[in-house]
Amino acid sequence: MIRVELAKLFRRPRTYVMAALLCALPFTVAVFLATTRIPPPPGQGGAFLSAVLSNGALYPAAAMALVLPVLLPVSVAVLAGDAVAGEAAAGTLRYLLVRPVGRTRLLVAKLVSLIVFVLFAIGAVLVTSYLTGTALFGAEPEGSVTLPADVTSLSGVAITPAGLAARLLGTVAYLTVSMLGVAALALFLSTVTDSALGAAMGSLAVLVVSQVLVTLDAAAAVRPYLPTRYWLAWIDFFRDPILWRDIERGAALQLVYLVVLLGAAWANFMTRDIRS
């Protein structure tokens, strides 16, 4: 069943369209930065955008900061919202369950395909942004006295290529967990409704409300528990030493959402009356 879901994932054009759109934003921003050489004002623009003007090897981190707030969650929500509701709307869910395929097995296969999509999308952004950054900005800091391949952390300390690779792997792992929280929410809503669009829009509405409340001082009491509160904590991977507090809290929070929402999705799907 997992093999079938993965085949469906990579056979559908929308998978590649979503990945292309995710890669297009960092590429467009890089072209404007390389053409004008004008960094964003302090406190504005995505993280690392000023740093990449002198070292393109950091552009994958900047690209992640660009796609995380909107494009990546939207892509995950659309795909997860379609996982069950799309099958129901198309009339194929009933036929899937008529075959000797348990509901738990089907739900696990859908979840695995979502994990693979998240890794595929993040990997595509990292590879294309690294190639774009090094091609447009170079991989050596201007006037640097460190080794040519070293990059400078947000703390001003040189990071070796091996250290940069390890931090990027940590970033991928953290972003994957964060996006699985989005996927779990959309997957749960996908088991509640037969509308894939409704499931995706419902999950995005929750995320938008969370983003608004994160910036609201009056919501300080609930801020630590909001799903988007620690989305940008991965930036602390690029400090020296790494600041683990928010990273650990963010990962733990997403795991709680993941367990609760997947449990709710499983419970609802196991008792759902499939008529379509």
CSV table of C-alpha atoms in Angstrom, one decimal, residues 9-264:
chain,number,residue,atom,x,y,z
A,9,LEU,CA,2.6,10.9,-5.3
A,10,PHE,CA,5.3,11.0,-8.0
A,11,ARG,CA,3.0,10.2,-10.9
A,12,ARG,CA,0.9,13.3,-10.3
A,13,PRO,CA,2.0,16.6,-11.9
A,14,ARG,CA,0.9,18.6,-8.9
A,15,THR,CA,3.8,17.2,-6.9
A,16,TYR,CA,6.4,18.7,-9.2
A,17,VAL,CA,4.4,21.9,-9.7
A,18,MET,CA,4.4,22.5,-5.9
A,19,ALA,CA,8.1,21.7,-5.7
A,20,ALA,CA,8.8,24.1,-8.6
A,21,LEU,CA,6.8,26.9,-7.0
A,22,LEU,CA,8.7,26.4,-3.8
A,23,CYS,CA,12.0,26.6,-5.6
A,24,ALA,CA,10.9,29.6,-7.7
A,25,LEU,CA,10.5,32.0,-4.8
A,26,PRO,CA,14.1,31.7,-3.5
A,27,PHE,CA,15.4,31.8,-7.1
A,28,THR,CA,13.5,35.0,-7.8
A,29,VAL,CA,14.7,36.6,-4.6
A,30,ALA,CA,18.3,35.6,-5.4
A,31,VAL,CA,18.2,37.2,-8.8
A,32,PHE,CA,17.0,40.5,-7.4
A,33,LEU,CA,19.6,40.5,-4.7
A,34,ALA,CA,22.4,39.6,-7.1
A,35,THR,CA,21.3,42.2,-9.6
A,36,THR,CA,20.9,45.1,-7.1
A,37,ARG,CA,23.2,44.0,-4.3
A,38,ILE,CA,20.8,45.8,-1.9
A,39,PRO,CA,20.3,43.9,1.3
A,40,PRO,CA,17.0,44.2,3.2
A,41,PRO,CA,16.9,46.8,6.0
A,42,PRO,CA,17.8,45.6,9.5
A,43,GLY,CA,14.9,43.7,11.0
A,44,GLN,CA,13.1,43.3,7.7
A,45,GLY,CA,13.2,40.6,5.1
A,46,GLY,CA,14.0,36.9,5.5
A,47,ALA,CA,16.7,35.6,7.8
A,48,PHE,CA,20.2,35.3,6.3
A,49,LEU,CA,19.4,37.5,3.2
A,50,SER,CA,22.1,40.0,4.1
A,51,ALA,CA,24.6,37.4,4.9
A,52,VAL,CA,24.3,35.6,1.5
A,53,LEU,CA,25.5,38.7,-0.4
A,54,SER,CA,28.9,37.8,0.8
A,55,ASN,CA,28.6,34.1,1.0
A,56,GLY,CA,26.2,32.2,-1.2
A,57,ALA,CA,26.7,28.9,0.7
A,58,LEU,CA,24.2,30.2,3.3
A,59,TYR,CA,21.5,30.7,0.8
A,60,PRO,CA,19.8,27.3,1.5
A,61,ALA,CA,19.1,28.6,5.0
A,62,ALA,CA,17.7,31.9,3.6
A,63,ALA,CA,15.6,29.9,1.2
A,64,MET,CA,14.1,27.9,4.1
A,65,ALA,CA,13.2,31.1,5.8
A,66,LEU,CA,11.5,32.4,2.6
A,67,VAL,CA,9.3,29.3,1.9
A,68,LEU,CA,8.4,28.3,5.5
A,69,PRO,CA,5.9,31.0,6.5
A,70,VAL,CA,3.5,30.4,3.6
A,71,LEU,CA,4.4,28.3,0.6
A,72,LEU,CA,5.6,25.1,2.4
A,73,PRO,CA,2.7,24.9,4.8
A,74,VAL,CA,0.2,25.6,2.0
A,75,SER,CA,1.7,22.8,-0.1
A,76,VAL,CA,1.6,20.3,2.8
A,77,ALA,CA,-2.0,21.3,3.7
A,78,VAL,CA,-3.2,20.9,0.2
A,79,LEU,CA,-1.7,17.5,-0.2
A,80,ALA,CA,-2.8,16.3,3.2
A,81,GLY,CA,-6.2,17.7,2.9
A,82,ASP,CA,-6.7,15.7,-0.3
A,83,ALA,CA,-5.4,12.4,1.2
A,84,VAL,CA,-8.7,11.0,2.4
A,85,ALA,CA,-11.3,13.7,1.3
A,86,GLY,CA,-10.0,13.6,-2.2
A,87,GLU,CA,-10.5,9.9,-2.5
A,88,ALA,CA,-14.0,10.2,-1.0
A,89,ALA,CA,-14.9,13.0,-3.4
A,90,ALA,CA,-13.6,11.1,-6.4
A,91,GLY,CA,-15.5,7.9,-5.3
A,92,THR,CA,-12.4,5.8,-5.0
A,93,LEU,CA,-12.2,5.6,-1.2
A,94,ARG,CA,-15.0,3.0,-1.0
A,95,TYR,CA,-13.3,0.8,-3.6
A,96,LEU,CA,-10.0,1.1,-1.8
A,97,LEU,CA,-11.5,-0.2,1.4
A,98,VAL,CA,-13.5,-3.0,-0.4
A,99,ARG,CA,-10.1,-4.5,-1.2
A,100,PRO,CA,-8.3,-6.3,1.6
A,101,VAL,CA,-6.7,-3.1,2.9
A,102,GLY,CA,-7.3,-2.1,6.5
A,103,ARG,CA,-8.1,1.4,7.3
A,104,THR,CA,-5.1,1.8,9.6
A,105,ARG,CA,-2.8,0.5,6.9
A,106,LEU,CA,-4.3,3.0,4.4
A,107,LEU,CA,-3.9,5.9,6.8
A,108,VAL,CA,-0.3,4.9,7.5
A,109,ALA,CA,0.4,4.8,3.8
A,110,LYS,CA,-1.1,8.3,3.3
A,111,LEU,CA,1.1,9.6,6.2
A,112,VAL,CA,4.3,8.0,4.7
A,113,SER,CA,3.6,9.6,1.4
A,114,LEU,CA,3.2,13.0,3.1
A,115,ILE,CA,6.5,12.5,4.9
A,116,VAL,CA,8.2,11.7,1.6
A,117,PHE,CA,6.7,14.8,0.0
A,118,VAL,CA,7.9,17.0,2.7
A,119,LEU,CA,11.4,15.6,2.4
A,120,PHE,CA,11.3,15.9,-1.4
A,121,ALA,CA,10.1,19.5,-1.3
A,122,ILE,CA,12.7,20.6,1.3
A,123,GLY,CA,15.4,18.7,-0.5
A,124,ALA,CA,14.5,20.4,-3.8
A,125,VAL,CA,14.6,23.8,-2.2
A,126,LEU,CA,17.9,23.1,-0.5
A,127,VAL,CA,19.6,21.8,-3.7
A,128,THR,CA,18.4,24.5,-6.0
A,129,SER,CA,19.0,27.3,-3.5
A,130,TYR,CA,22.6,26.1,-2.9
A,131,LEU,CA,23.3,26.0,-6.6
A,132,THR,CA,21.7,29.4,-7.1
A,133,GLY,CA,23.4,31.0,-4.1
A,134,THR,CA,26.9,29.7,-5.0
A,135,ALA,CA,26.4,30.6,-8.7
A,136,LEU,CA,25.2,34.2,-8.0
A,137,PHE,CA,27.0,35.1,-4.8
A,138,GLY,CA,30.0,32.7,-4.6
A,139,ALA,CA,30.9,30.4,-1.8
A,140,GLU,CA,33.7,32.4,-0.2
A,141,PRO,CA,33.2,35.3,2.2
A,142,GLU,CA,34.6,38.6,0.8
A,143,GLY,CA,37.8,39.5,2.6
A,144,SER,CA,37.5,36.4,4.8
A,145,VAL,CA,40.6,35.2,6.7
A,146,THR,CA,39.1,31.8,7.3
A,147,LEU,CA,39.3,28.8,5.0
A,148,PRO,CA,37.7,29.5,1.6
A,149,ALA,CA,35.0,27.0,2.2
A,150,ASP,CA,34.0,28.2,5.7
A,151,VAL,CA,30.9,30.2,6.3
A,152,THR,CA,30.2,32.6,9.2
A,153,SER,CA,27.5,31.8,11.7
A,154,LEU,CA,25.0,34.3,13.1
A,155,SER,CA,27.3,34.6,16.1
A,156,GLY,CA,30.2,35.7,13.9
A,157,VAL,CA,32.1,32.4,14.3
A,158,ALA,CA,33.3,30.4,11.3
A,159,ILE,CA,31.5,27.2,10.5
A,160,THR,CA,33.3,24.4,8.6
A,161,PRO,CA,31.6,22.7,5.6
A,162,ALA,CA,31.0,19.6,7.8
A,163,GLY,CA,29.4,21.8,10.5
A,164,LEU,CA,27.2,23.6,7.9
A,165,ALA,CA,26.1,20.2,6.5
A,166,ALA,CA,25.2,19.0,10.0
A,167,ARG,CA,23.3,22.2,10.8
A,168,LEU,CA,21.4,21.9,7.5
A,169,LEU,CA,20.5,18.3,8.3
A,170,GLY,CA,19.2,19.4,11.7
A,171,THR,CA,17.2,22.1,9.9
A,172,VAL,CA,15.7,19.5,7.6
A,173,ALA,CA,14.7,17.3,10.5
A,174,TYR,CA,13.2,20.2,12.4
A,175,LEU,CA,11.2,21.5,9.4
A,176,THR,CA,10.0,18.0,8.6
A,177,VAL,CA,8.6,17.6,12.2
A,178,SER,CA,7.0,21.1,12.0
A,179,MET,CA,5.3,20.3,8.6
A,180,LEU,CA,4.1,17.0,9.8
A,181,GLY,CA,2.2,18.9,12.4
A,182,VAL,CA,0.5,20.7,9.5
A,183,ALA,CA,0.0,17.4,7.7
A,184,ALA,CA,-1.6,15.8,10.8
A,185,LEU,CA,-4.1,18.7,11.1
A,186,ALA,CA,-5.1,18.6,7.5
A,187,LEU,CA,-5.2,14.8,7.5
A,188,PHE,CA,-7.6,14.9,10.5
A,189,LEU,CA,-9.9,17.4,8.7
A,190,SER,CA,-9.6,15.2,5.6
A,191,THR,CA,-11.3,12.4,7.6
A,192,VAL,CA,-14.0,14.7,8.8
A,193,THR,CA,-15.1,16.1,5.4
A,194,ASP,CA,-15.4,14.9,1.8
A,195,SER,CA,-14.1,18.2,0.5
A,196,ALA,CA,-10.3,18.3,0.0
A,197,LEU,CA,-10.4,22.1,-0.4
A,198,GLY,CA,-12.4,22.4,2.9
A,199,ALA,CA,-9.8,20.3,4.7
A,200,ALA,CA,-6.9,22.3,3.3
A,201,MET,CA,-8.6,25.7,4.0
A,202,GLY,CA,-9.6,24.7,7.5
A,203,SER,CA,-6.0,23.7,8.4
A,204,LEU,CA,-4.7,26.9,6.8
A,205,ALA,CA,-7.2,29.0,8.8
A,206,VAL,CA,-5.9,27.4,12.0
A,207,LEU,CA,-2.4,28.3,11.0
A,208,VAL,CA,-3.2,31.9,10.1
A,209,VAL,CA,-5.0,32.4,13.4
A,210,SER,CA,-1.9,30.9,15.2
A,211,GLN,CA,0.4,33.3,13.3
A,212,VAL,CA,-1.7,36.3,14.3
A,213,LEU,CA,-1.9,35.3,18.0
A,214,VAL,CA,1.9,34.7,18.1
A,215,THR,CA,2.4,38.4,17.4
A,216,LEU,CA,-0.3,39.5,19.9
A,217,ASP,CA,0.8,40.5,23.4
A,218,ALA,CA,-2.7,39.9,24.7
A,219,ALA,CA,-2.3,36.2,23.7
A,220,ALA,CA,0.9,35.7,25.7
A,221,ALA,CA,-0.7,33.1,27.9
A,222,VAL,CA,-1.4,30.7,25.0
A,223,ARG,CA,1.5,31.7,22.8
A,224,PRO,CA,3.8,28.8,23.9
A,225,TYR,CA,1.2,26.3,22.8
A,226,LEU,CA,0.4,27.7,19.4
A,227,PRO,CA,1.4,25.4,16.5
A,228,THR,CA,3.4,28.1,14.7
A,229,ARG,CA,5.1,29.5,17.8
A,230,TYR,CA,8.5,27.8,17.2
A,231,TRP,CA,8.5,27.4,13.4
A,232,LEU,CA,11.5,29.7,13.1
A,233,ALA,CA,13.5,28.1,16.0
A,234,TRP,CA,15.6,26.2,13.4
A,235,ILE,CA,17.5,29.5,12.9
A,236,ASP,CA,19.3,28.8,16.2
A,237,PHE,CA,21.1,25.9,14.5
A,238,PHE,CA,23.2,28.6,12.8
A,239,ARG,CA,24.4,30.2,16.0
A,240,ASP,CA,27.6,29.2,17.8
A,241,PRO,CA,27.0,27.5,20.1
A,242,ILE,CA,23.6,26.2,19.0
A,243,LEU,CA,20.8,27.5,21.2
A,244,TRP,CA,18.7,24.3,21.9
A,245,ARG,CA,15.9,25.6,24.1
A,246,ASP,CA,13.5,26.8,21.5
A,247,ILE,CA,14.4,23.9,19.1
A,248,GLU,CA,13.6,21.4,21.8
A,249,ARG,CA,10.4,23.1,22.8
A,250,GLY,CA,9.3,23.4,19.2
A,251,ALA,CA,10.0,19.8,18.4
A,252,ALA,CA,8.2,18.6,21.6
A,253,LEU,CA,5.2,20.8,20.8
A,254,GLN,CA,4.9,19.5,17.2
A,255,LEU,CA,5.2,15.9,18.4
A,256,VAL,CA,2.3,16.5,20.8
A,257,TYR,CA,0.2,17.9,18.0
A,258,LEU,CA,1.2,15.0,15.8
A,259,VAL,CA,0.2,12.3,18.3
A,260,VAL,CA,-3.1,14.0,19.2
A,261,LEU,CA,-4.2,14.9,15.7
A,262,LEU,CA,-3.1,11.6,14.1
A,263,GLY,CA,-4.9,9.7,16.9
A,264,ALA,CA,-8.0,11.8,16.3
